[in-house]
CSV table of C-alpha atoms (C1' of nucleotides) in Angstrom, one decimal:
chain,number,residue,atom,x,y,z
U,100,MET,CA,-14.7,-4.3,-31.9
U,101,ARG,CA,-15.0,-7.4,-29.8
U,102,SER,CA,-11.5,-8.6,-30.7
U,103,LEU,CA,-11.5,-11.0,-27.7
U,104,LYS,CA,-14.5,-12.7,-29.2
U,105,TYR,CA,-12.6,-13.5,-32.4
U,106,ALA,CA,-9.5,-14.5,-30.7
U,107,ILE,CA,-11.5,-17.1,-28.7
U,108,LEU,CA,-13.5,-18.3,-31.7
U,109,GLY,CA,-10.2,-18.7,-33.7
U,110,LEU,CA,-8.7,-20.9,-31.0
U,111,LEU,CA,-11.9,-23.0,-30.8
U,112,CYS,CA,-11.7,-23.5,-34.6
U,113,ARG,CA,-8.6,-25.6,-33.9
U,114,HIS,CA,-10.2,-27.8,-31.3
U,115,PRO,CA,-12.6,-27.6,-28.3
U,116,MET,CA,-11.0,-26.1,-25.2
U,117,THR,CA,-11.9,-25.1,-21.6
U,118,GLY,CA,-11.7,-21.5,-20.4
U,119,TYR,CA,-8.7,-22.5,-18.4
U,120,GLU,CA,-6.8,-23.8,-21.4
U,121,ILE,CA,-7.7,-20.7,-23.4
U,122,ALA,CA,-6.2,-18.5,-20.6
U,123,LYS,CA,-3.0,-20.6,-20.7
U,124,GLU,CA,-2.8,-20.2,-24.4
U,125,PHE,CA,-3.2,-16.4,-24.1
U,126,ASN,CA,-0.3,-16.3,-21.7
U,127,TYR,CA,2.1,-18.4,-23.7
U,128,GLU,CA,2.2,-18.7,-27.5
U,129,LEU,CA,-0.3,-16.0,-28.3
U,130,ALA,CA,1.3,-13.6,-25.7
U,131,GLU,CA,3.4,-12.2,-28.6
U,132,PHE,CA,0.4,-10.3,-30.0
U,133,TRP,CA,-2.6,-11.1,-27.8
U,134,TYR,CA,-3.5,-11.9,-24.2
U,135,ALA,CA,-6.3,-11.8,-21.7
U,136,ASN,CA,-6.8,-12.9,-18.1
U,137,HIS,CA,-9.3,-15.5,-17.0
U,138,SER,CA,-11.4,-12.7,-15.5
U,139,GLN,CA,-12.1,-11.5,-19.0
U,140,ILE,CA,-12.3,-14.9,-20.7
U,141,TYR,CA,-14.9,-16.6,-18.5
U,142,PRO,CA,-17.5,-13.8,-19.0
U,143,GLU,CA,-16.8,-13.7,-22.7
U,144,LEU,CA,-17.3,-17.4,-23.1
U,145,LYS,CA,-20.6,-17.1,-21.2
U,146,LYS,CA,-21.7,-14.3,-23.6
U,147,LEU,CA,-20.6,-16.3,-26.7
U,148,ASN,CA,-22.6,-19.2,-25.4
U,149,GLU,CA,-25.7,-17.0,-25.0
U,150,GLU,CA,-25.2,-15.7,-28.5
U,151,GLY,CA,-25.1,-19.3,-29.8
U,152,LEU,CA,-21.6,-19.1,-31.2
U,153,VAL,CA,-20.2,-21.7,-28.9
U,154,SER,CA,-21.6,-24.6,-26.9
U,155,TYR,CA,-20.1,-26.7,-24.1
U,156,ASP,CA,-20.0,-30.1,-22.5
U,157,ILE,CA,-19.1,-30.6,-18.9
U,158,GLU,CA,-16.1,-32.8,-18.1
U,159,ILE,CA,-15.5,-34.3,-14.7
U,160,SER,CA,-12.0,-34.8,-13.3
U,161,GLY,CA,-11.8,-37.0,-10.2
U,162,GLU,CA,-15.0,-37.0,-8.2
U,163,ILE,CA,-16.4,-33.5,-8.4
U,164,LEU,CA,-14.2,-31.0,-10.3
U,165,GLU,CA,-16.0,-29.7,-13.3
U,166,ALA,CA,-14.6,-28.2,-16.5
U,167,LYS,CA,-16.6,-26.7,-19.4
U,168,ARG,CA,-15.2,-27.8,-22.7
U,169,TYR,CA,-16.3,-25.3,-25.3
U,170,THR,CA,-16.9,-26.1,-29.0
U,171,ILE,CA,-17.5,-23.6,-31.8
U,172,THR,CA,-20.9,-23.9,-33.4
U,173,GLU,CA,-21.7,-23.7,-37.1
U,174,GLU,CA,-22.9,-20.1,-36.6
U,175,GLY,CA,-19.8,-19.3,-34.6
U,176,TYR,CA,-17.6,-20.5,-37.4
U,177,LYS,CA,-19.4,-18.5,-40.0
U,178,GLU,CA,-19.0,-15.3,-38.0
U,179,PHE,CA,-15.3,-16.0,-37.4
U,180,ASP,CA,-14.7,-16.7,-41.1
U,181,LYS,CA,-16.5,-13.4,-42.0
U,182,TRP,CA,-14.2,-11.5,-39.6
U,183,LEU,CA,-11.1,-13.3,-40.8
U,184,ASN,CA,-11.7,-12.3,-44.4
U,185,LYS,CA,-12.5,-8.7,-43.7
U,186,ASP,CA,-10.0,-6.1,-44.8
U,187,GLU,CA,-9.0,-4.0,-41.9
U,188,LYS,CA,-7.6,-0.5,-41.5
U,189,MET,CA,-4.0,-0.6,-40.1
U,190,GLN,CA,-4.3,-0.2,-36.4
U,191,LYS,CA,-3.0,2.9,-34.6
U,192,THR,CA,0.6,2.5,-33.6
U,193,PRO,CA,0.6,1.1,-30.1
U,194,LYS,CA,1.4,3.1,-27.0
U,195,ASP,CA,4.9,2.7,-25.9
U,196,ILE,CA,6.0,4.0,-22.5
U,197,PHE,CA,9.7,3.6,-23.2
U,198,ARG,CA,9.5,5.6,-26.4
U,199,LEU,CA,7.5,8.2,-24.4
U,200,ARG,CA,10.4,8.3,-22.0
U,201,MET,CA,13.0,8.7,-24.8
U,202,TYR,CA,10.9,11.5,-26.3
U,203,PHE,CA,11.5,13.4,-23.1
U,204,SER,CA,15.1,12.2,-22.7
U,205,GLY,CA,16.4,15.7,-23.4
U,206,ASN,CA,15.7,16.3,-19.7
U,207,LEU,CA,18.2,13.5,-18.7
U,208,ASP,CA,22.0,13.6,-18.5
U,209,MET,CA,24.0,11.2,-20.6
U,210,GLU,CA,24.6,8.6,-17.8
U,211,ALA,CA,21.0,8.4,-16.9
U,212,ARG,CA,19.9,8.1,-20.5
U,213,ILE,CA,22.4,5.4,-21.3
U,214,HIS,CA,21.5,3.6,-18.1
U,215,LEU,CA,17.8,3.4,-19.1
U,216,LEU,CA,18.7,2.3,-22.6
U,217,GLU,CA,21.1,-0.4,-21.5
U,218,ASN,CA,18.5,-1.7,-19.0
U,219,GLN,CA,15.9,-1.9,-21.7
U,220,ARG,CA,18.3,-3.5,-24.1
U,221,GLN,CA,19.2,-6.2,-21.7
U,222,GLN,CA,15.5,-7.2,-21.3
U,223,HIS,CA,14.8,-7.2,-25.0
U,224,VAL,CA,17.9,-9.4,-25.7
U,225,LYS,CA,16.7,-11.9,-23.1
U,226,ARG,CA,13.2,-11.9,-24.7
U,227,LEU,CA,14.8,-12.4,-28.1
U,228,ASN,CA,16.8,-15.4,-27.0
U,229,THR,CA,13.6,-17.1,-25.6
U,230,LEU,CA,11.9,-16.5,-29.0
U,231,LYS,CA,14.9,-17.8,-30.9
U,232,LYS,CA,14.9,-21.0,-28.8
U,233,ARG,CA,11.2,-21.5,-29.5
U,234,PHE,CA,11.9,-21.0,-33.2
U,235,GLU,CA,14.4,-23.9,-33.3
U,236,GLN,CA,11.5,-26.4,-33.4
U,237,TYR,CA,10.8,-25.4,-37.0
U,238,SER,CA,13.3,-27.0,-39.4
U,239,GLU,CA,11.3,-25.9,-42.3
U,240,VAL,CA,8.2,-23.7,-43.1
U,241,PRO,CA,5.1,-25.7,-42.1
U,242,PRO,CA,2.4,-26.4,-44.7
U,243,ARG,CA,0.6,-23.1,-45.3
U,244,ASN,CA,-2.9,-24.5,-44.7
U,245,SER,CA,-1.9,-25.9,-41.3
U,246,ASP,CA,-2.3,-24.3,-37.9
U,247,ARG,CA,1.4,-24.4,-37.4
U,248,PHE,CA,1.9,-22.0,-40.4
U,249,GLY,CA,0.1,-19.3,-38.3
U,250,ASP,CA,2.3,-20.1,-35.3
U,251,PHE,CA,5.4,-20.0,-37.5
U,252,VAL,CA,4.8,-16.6,-39.1
U,253,VAL,CA,3.8,-14.8,-36.0
U,254,LEU,CA,6.8,-16.2,-34.2
U,255,ARG,CA,9.0,-15.1,-37.0
U,256,GLY,CA,7.4,-11.7,-36.8
U,257,ALA,CA,8.0,-11.5,-33.0
U,258,ILE,CA,11.7,-12.3,-33.6
U,259,MET,CA,12.1,-9.6,-36.2
U,260,ARG,CA,10.3,-7.1,-34.0
U,261,GLN,CA,12.6,-7.8,-31.1
U,262,GLN,CA,15.7,-7.5,-33.3
U,263,ASN,CA,14.4,-4.2,-34.6
U,264,ILE,CA,13.9,-2.7,-31.2
U,265,ILE,CA,17.4,-3.8,-30.1
U,266,ALA,CA,18.8,-2.1,-33.3
U,267,TRP,CA,16.9,1.1,-32.4
U,268,ILE,CA,18.1,1.0,-28.8
U,269,ASP,CA,21.7,0.5,-30.1
U,270,GLU,CA,21.3,3.5,-32.4
U,271,CYS,CA,20.0,5.6,-29.5
U,272,ILE,CA,23.0,4.6,-27.3
U,273,GLY,CA,25.3,5.5,-30.2
U,274,PHE,CA,23.6,9.0,-30.6
U,275,SER,CA,23.8,9.5,-26.8
U,276,LYS,CA,27.5,8.8,-26.6
U,277,GLU,CA,28.7,10.8,-29.6
U,278,ASP,CA,29.9,14.3,-29.1
U,279,TYR,CA,28.6,17.1,-31.3
A,112,MET,CA,0.4,3.7,-13.7
A,113,ARG,CA,-1.0,7.1,-14.6
A,114,SER,CA,1.0,7.3,-17.9
A,115,LEU,CA,-1.1,10.1,-19.3
A,116,LYS,CA,-0.2,12.2,-16.3
A,117,TYR,CA,3.5,11.9,-17.2
A,118,ALA,CA,2.9,12.4,-20.9
A,119,ILE,CA,1.2,15.7,-20.1
A,120,LEU,CA,3.8,16.8,-17.5
A,121,GLY,CA,6.6,16.0,-20.0
A,122,LEU,CA,5.0,18.2,-22.6
A,123,LEU,CA,4.5,21.0,-20.1
A,124,CYS,CA,8.2,20.9,-19.2
A,125,ARG,CA,8.9,22.2,-22.6
A,126,HIS,CA,6.6,25.2,-22.4
A,127,PRO,CA,3.1,26.1,-21.1
A,128,MET,CA,0.2,24.8,-23.2
A,129,THR,CA,-3.6,24.7,-23.3
A,130,GLY,CA,-5.5,21.5,-23.2
A,131,TYR,CA,-6.4,22.0,-26.8
A,132,GLU,CA,-2.8,22.3,-27.8
A,133,ILE,CA,-1.9,19.2,-25.9
A,134,ALA,CA,-4.6,17.3,-27.7
A,135,LYS,CA,-3.2,18.4,-31.0
A,136,GLU,CA,0.3,17.3,-30.0
A,137,PHE,CA,-1.1,13.9,-29.1
A,138,ASN,CA,-2.6,13.5,-32.5
A,139,TYR,CA,0.4,14.6,-34.5
A,140,GLU,CA,4.0,14.1,-33.5
A,141,LEU,CA,3.5,12.0,-30.5
A,142,ALA,CA,1.0,9.8,-32.3
A,143,GLU,CA,3.8,7.5,-33.2
A,144,PHE,CA,3.9,6.2,-29.6
A,145,TRP,CA,1.3,8.0,-27.6
A,146,TYR,CA,-2.1,9.6,-28.0
A,147,ALA,CA,-5.2,10.7,-26.1
A,148,ASN,CA,-8.4,12.5,-26.9
A,149,HIS,CA,-9.5,15.8,-25.4
A,150,SER,CA,-12.1,13.9,-23.4
A,151,GLN,CA,-9.3,12.3,-21.5
A,152,ILE,CA,-7.0,15.3,-21.4
A,153,TYR,CA,-9.3,17.9,-19.9
A,154,PRO,CA,-10.3,15.8,-16.8
A,155,GLU,CA,-6.6,14.8,-16.3
A,156,LEU,CA,-5.5,18.5,-16.4
A,157,LYS,CA,-8.2,19.3,-13.8
A,158,LYS,CA,-6.9,16.5,-11.6
A,159,LEU,CA,-3.3,17.5,-12.0
A,160,ASN,CA,-4.2,21.0,-11.0
A,161,GLU,CA,-6.0,19.7,-7.9
A,162,GLU,CA,-2.9,17.7,-7.1
A,163,GLY,CA,-0.8,20.9,-7.4
A,164,LEU,CA,1.4,19.6,-10.2
A,165,VAL,CA,0.2,22.2,-12.7
A,166,SER,CA,-1.3,25.7,-12.5
A,167,TYR,CA,-3.0,27.7,-15.2
A,168,ASP,CA,-3.7,31.3,-16.3
A,169,ILE,CA,-6.7,32.2,-18.4
A,170,GLU,CA,-6.1,33.7,-21.8
A,171,ILE,CA,-8.8,35.6,-23.7
A,172,SER,CA,-9.0,35.6,-27.5
A,173,GLY,CA,-11.3,38.2,-28.9
A,174,GLU,CA,-14.1,39.3,-26.6
A,175,ILE,CA,-15.1,36.2,-24.7
A,176,LEU,CA,-13.3,32.9,-25.7
A,177,GLU,CA,-11.3,31.6,-22.8
A,178,ALA,CA,-8.3,29.2,-22.9
A,179,LYS,CA,-6.5,27.8,-19.8
A,180,ARG,CA,-2.8,27.9,-20.4
A,181,TYR,CA,-1.2,25.3,-18.0
A,182,THR,CA,2.2,25.6,-16.5
A,183,ILE,CA,4.1,22.8,-14.7
A,184,THR,CA,4.8,23.6,-11.0
A,185,GLU,CA,8.0,22.9,-9.1
A,186,GLU,CA,6.4,19.9,-7.5
A,187,GLY,CA,5.1,18.7,-10.9
A,188,TYR,CA,8.6,18.9,-12.3
A,189,LYS,CA,10.0,16.9,-9.4
A,190,GLU,CA,7.5,14.1,-9.9
A,191,PHE,CA,8.1,14.1,-13.6
A,192,ASP,CA,11.9,13.9,-13.1
A,193,LYS,CA,11.5,11.0,-10.6
A,194,TRP,CA,9.3,9.1,-13.1
A,195,LEU,CA,11.7,9.8,-16.0
A,196,ASN,CA,14.7,8.4,-14.1
A,197,LYS,CA,12.9,5.3,-12.9
A,198,ASP,CA,13.9,2.0,-14.5
A,199,GLU,CA,11.0,0.2,-15.9
A,200,LYS,CA,10.1,-3.3,-16.7
A,201,MET,CA,9.8,-3.9,-20.5
A,202,GLN,CA,6.2,-3.6,-21.3
A,203,LYS,CA,4.1,-6.5,-22.5
A,204,THR,CA,4.2,-6.8,-26.3
A,205,PRO,CA,1.3,-4.8,-27.6
A,206,LYS,CA,-1.8,-6.4,-28.9
A,207,ASP,CA,-1.9,-6.6,-32.7
A,208,ILE,CA,-5.1,-7.6,-34.5
A,209,PHE,CA,-3.3,-8.2,-37.8
A,210,ARG,CA,-0.9,-10.6,-36.2
A,211,LEU,CA,-3.9,-12.3,-34.6
A,212,ARG,CA,-5.5,-12.7,-38.0
A,213,MET,CA,-2.3,-14.1,-39.5
A,214,TYR,CA,-2.1,-16.5,-36.6
A,215,PHE,CA,-5.4,-17.9,-37.8
A,216,SER,CA,-4.6,-17.6,-41.4
A,217,GLY,CA,-4.4,-21.4,-41.8
A,218,ASN,CA,-8.1,-21.1,-42.3
A,219,LEU,CA,-7.7,-18.9,-45.4
A,220,ASP,CA,-6.9,-19.9,-48.9
A,221,MET,CA,-3.9,-18.5,-50.6
A,222,GLU,CA,-5.6,-15.7,-52.5
A,223,ALA,CA,-7.5,-14.4,-49.4
A,224,ARG,CA,-4.3,-14.5,-47.3
A,225,ILE,CA,-2.2,-12.6,-49.9
A,226,HIS,CA,-5.0,-10.1,-50.4
A,227,LEU,CA,-5.0,-9.3,-46.7
A,228,LEU,CA,-1.2,-9.1,-46.6
A,229,GLU,CA,-1.0,-6.8,-49.7
A,230,ASN,CA,-3.7,-4.5,-48.3
A,231,GLN,CA,-1.8,-4.2,-45.0
A,232,ARG,CA,1.5,-3.7,-46.8
A,233,GLN,CA,0.2,-0.8,-48.9
A,234,GLN,CA,-1.0,1.0,-45.8
A,235,HIS,CA,2.3,0.5,-44.0
A,236,VAL,CA,4.3,1.8,-47.0
A,237,LYS,CA,2.1,4.9,-47.1
A,238,ARG,CA,2.8,5.5,-43.4
A,239,LEU,CA,6.5,4.9,-43.9
A,240,ASN,CA,6.7,7.5,-46.6
A,241,THR,CA,5.0,10.1,-44.4
A,242,LEU,CA,7.5,9.4,-41.7
A,243,LYS,CA,10.4,9.6,-44.1
A,244,LYS,CA,9.3,13.0,-45.3
A,245,ARG,CA,9.0,14.2,-41.8
A,246,PHE,CA,12.6,12.9,-41.2
A,247,GLU,CA,14.0,15.1,-44.0
A,248,GLN,CA,14.0,18.1,-41.7
A,249,TYR,CA,16.9,16.7,-39.8
A,250,SER,CA,20.1,17.2,-41.7
A,251,GLU,CA,22.0,16.1,-38.6
A,252,VAL,CA,21.5,14.6,-35.2
A,253,PRO,CA,20.1,17.4,-32.9
A,254,PRO,CA,22.1,18.3,-29.7
A,255,ARG,CA,21.4,15.5,-27.2
A,256,ASN,CA,20.2,17.8,-24.5
A,257,SER,CA,17.6,19.5,-26.6
A,258,ASP,CA,13.9,18.7,-27.0
A,259,ARG,CA,14.6,18.0,-30.7
A,260,PHE,CA,16.8,15.1,-29.8
A,261,GLY,CA,13.8,13.3,-28.3
A,262,ASP,CA,11.7,14.0,-31.4
A,263,PHE,CA,14.5,12.8,-33.5
A,264,VAL,CA,15.1,9.4,-31.9
A,265,VAL,CA,11.5,8.5,-31.7
A,266,LEU,CA,10.9,9.4,-35.3
A,267,ARG,CA,13.9,7.3,-36.3
A,268,GLY,CA,12.4,4.5,-34.2
A,269,ALA,CA,9.0,4.8,-35.9
A,270,ILE,CA,10.7,4.6,-39.3
A,271,MET,CA,12.6,1.5,-38.3
A,272,ARG,CA,9.5,-0.1,-36.9
A,273,GLN,CA,7.6,0.5,-40.1
A,274,GLN,CA,10.4,-0.9,-42.3
A,275,ASN,CA,10.5,-3.9,-40.1
A,276,ILE,CA,6.8,-4.6,-40.3
A,277,ILE,CA,6.9,-4.3,-44.1
A,278,ALA,CA,9.9,-6.7,-44.2
A,279,TRP,CA,7.8,-9.2,-42.1
A,280,ILE,CA,4.8,-8.8,-44.4
A,281,ASP,CA,7.0,-9.4,-47.4
A,282,GLU,CA,8.3,-12.6,-45.8
A,283,CYS,CA,4.8,-13.7,-45.1
A,284,ILE,CA,3.8,-13.1,-48.7
A,285,GLY,CA,6.8,-15.1,-49.8
A,286,PHE,CA,5.9,-18.0,-47.6
A,287,SER,CA,2.3,-17.9,-48.8
A,288,LYS,CA,3.3,-18.1,-52.4
A,289,GLU,CA,5.9,-20.8,-52.2
A,290,ASP,CA,4.9,-24.4,-52.9
A,291,TYR,CA,5.9,-27.1,-50.6
L,221,DT,C1',0.0,-33.4,4.1
L,222,DT,C1',1.4,-29.8,1.6
L,223,DG,C1',2.1,-27.4,-2.5
L,224,DA,C1',1.6,-26.8,-7.4
L,225,DG,C1',-1.6,-26.7,-10.7
L,226,DC,C1',-6.6,-27.3,-12.2
L,227,DA,C1',-10.9,-24.9,-12.6
L,228,DT,C1',-14.4,-21.2,-12.3
L,229,DG,C1',-16.3,-17.3,-11.2
L,230,DT,C1',-17.3,-12.0,-9.4
L,231,DA,C1',-16.2,-7.0,-8.0
L,232,DA,C1',-14.0,-2.7,-8.0
L,233,DG,C1',-11.6,0.3,-10.3
L,234,DT,C1',-8.8,2.4,-14.2
L,235,DC,C1',-8.2,3.5,-18.9
L,236,DG,C1',-9.8,4.7,-23.2
L,237,DT,C1',-13.3,5.6,-27.0
L,238,DT,C1',-17.3,7.6,-29.0
L,239,DA,C1',-20.8,10.5,-28.6
L,240,DC,C1',-23.2,14.4,-26.7
L,241,DA,C1',-23.1,19.4,-25.9
L,242,DT,C1',-22.0,24.2,-26.4
L,243,DG,C1',-20.2,28.3,-28.2
L,244,DA,C1',-16.5,31.8,-30.1
L,245,DT,C1',-13.2,33.3,-33.6
L,246,DT,C1',-11.1,33.6,-37.9
L,247,DT,C1',-10.7,33.1,-42.8
L,248,DC,C1',-12.5,33.0,-47.3
D,220,DG,C1',-22.5,34.1,-44.3
D,221,DA,C1',-20.5,29.6,-44.2
D,222,DA,C1',-16.8,26.7,-42.9
D,223,DA,C1',-12.8,25.6,-40.5
D,224,DT,C1',-10.7,25.9,-36.4
D,225,DC,C1',-10.4,27.2,-31.5
D,226,DA,C1',-11.8,25.9,-27.0
D,227,DT,C1',-13.9,23.3,-23.1
D,228,DG,C1',-16.4,20.2,-20.9
D,229,DT,C1',-19.5,15.7,-19.6
D,230,DA,C1',-21.8,11.0,-20.2
D,231,DA,C1',-22.1,6.3,-21.5
D,232,DC,C1',-20.0,2.5,-22.7
D,233,DG,C1',-16.5,-0.9,-23.4
D,234,DA,C1',-11.9,-3.0,-22.5
D,235,DC,C1',-8.7,-4.4,-19.2
D,236,DT,C1',-6.4,-5.1,-14.6
D,237,DT,C1',-6.1,-6.4,-10.0
D,238,DA,C1',-8.0,-8.3,-6.3
D,239,DC,C1',-11.4,-11.1,-4.1
D,240,DA,C1',-13.4,-15.7,-3.5
D,241,DT,C1',-13.8,-20.7,-3.6
D,242,DG,C1',-12.7,-25.4,-4.0
D,243,DC,C1',-10.7,-29.8,-6.3
D,244,DT,C1',-6.8,-33.0,-7.8
D,245,DC,C1',-2.5,-35.0,-8.2
D,246,DA,C1',2.1,-35.9,-7.1
D,247,DA,C1',6.0,-35.8,-4.1
DNA sequence: TTGAGCATGTAAGTCGTTACATGATTTC
DNA sequence: GAAATCATGTAACGACTTACATGCTCAA
């Protein structure tokens, strides 16, 4: 499916970037729904360049240190736009190790089960608070044709997702504590 | 991490199964949070057998057709139990192509964006209805030390997750339609 | 001068998908 | 007799992770 290809092209639509900057982006804002390590990004950029979808200029910092600043080409933009407009089948529900564990939780006693749930809950609450903090920067919905609109809706989605997981965990804790 | 290993061991804790049956399970109930194809399962079972975590007996249907029915060993159960009790770090948020698309939706005009959202919404509603139907079999919460308890909580989690995604999509549609 | 961050790359290995490959049994 | 389902396996490829490998720049 070459998803990484489109993730990179999409970022380059905004403005030219180096591989290093793309990697940072993939480990901060985008990390809510996409990520990649530099070891995947550099080869992909090389490939995109060979395919004529991006080009680059070399920038020098100090005396020697080189950085390749990549720009999307006309052809690259066309391909990205085609992808962006394409209807897609809903993706398979993602694998979730914690849910797998809960699926098998009949093998656990009450204390162990609740311990696992509380531990997971705590981590998700922490995550949620980070997201909420980041959300504070938006005093209103950004213009819908701006880049910030995209940032805004996925951040909102990430918050809702976290809240939902916490609600589920709370239900699970409740079910585990009740006596039947 | 060998997650597939533990998914298989967990299933075999319930009762002995053939590779074919495991594959079916991974494409029906478990599909809400785990899945694997037979091409991954057969080699894994072979490996687990070599490691002494499972054993098998050969069953014959008709005249010739052989099936290997796998049973978890004492050692296999011990390893599974150790894994099940282990606290785990919250997993990275899963990759989500539709969210990636929405992140870049500033490049789309209103009609195109809403079209994508409506299309996705429809698929998620359909999925939700299937899940709700499956949920009807539970008139009450199953005993918490039974296998059905695990089935129940993950199904409940899948329903909540679907509802949440739909709520997010609806918000996105709302934001896209408003005028600023 | 030392450490954090900038910057790029490759290699080995694991995980997962799709396709290839074969054949038996049951049900209509 | 045909089709669906049972049953098992391998091969090739692509996606992703972890580790290896190197060297520069800037600020404290």
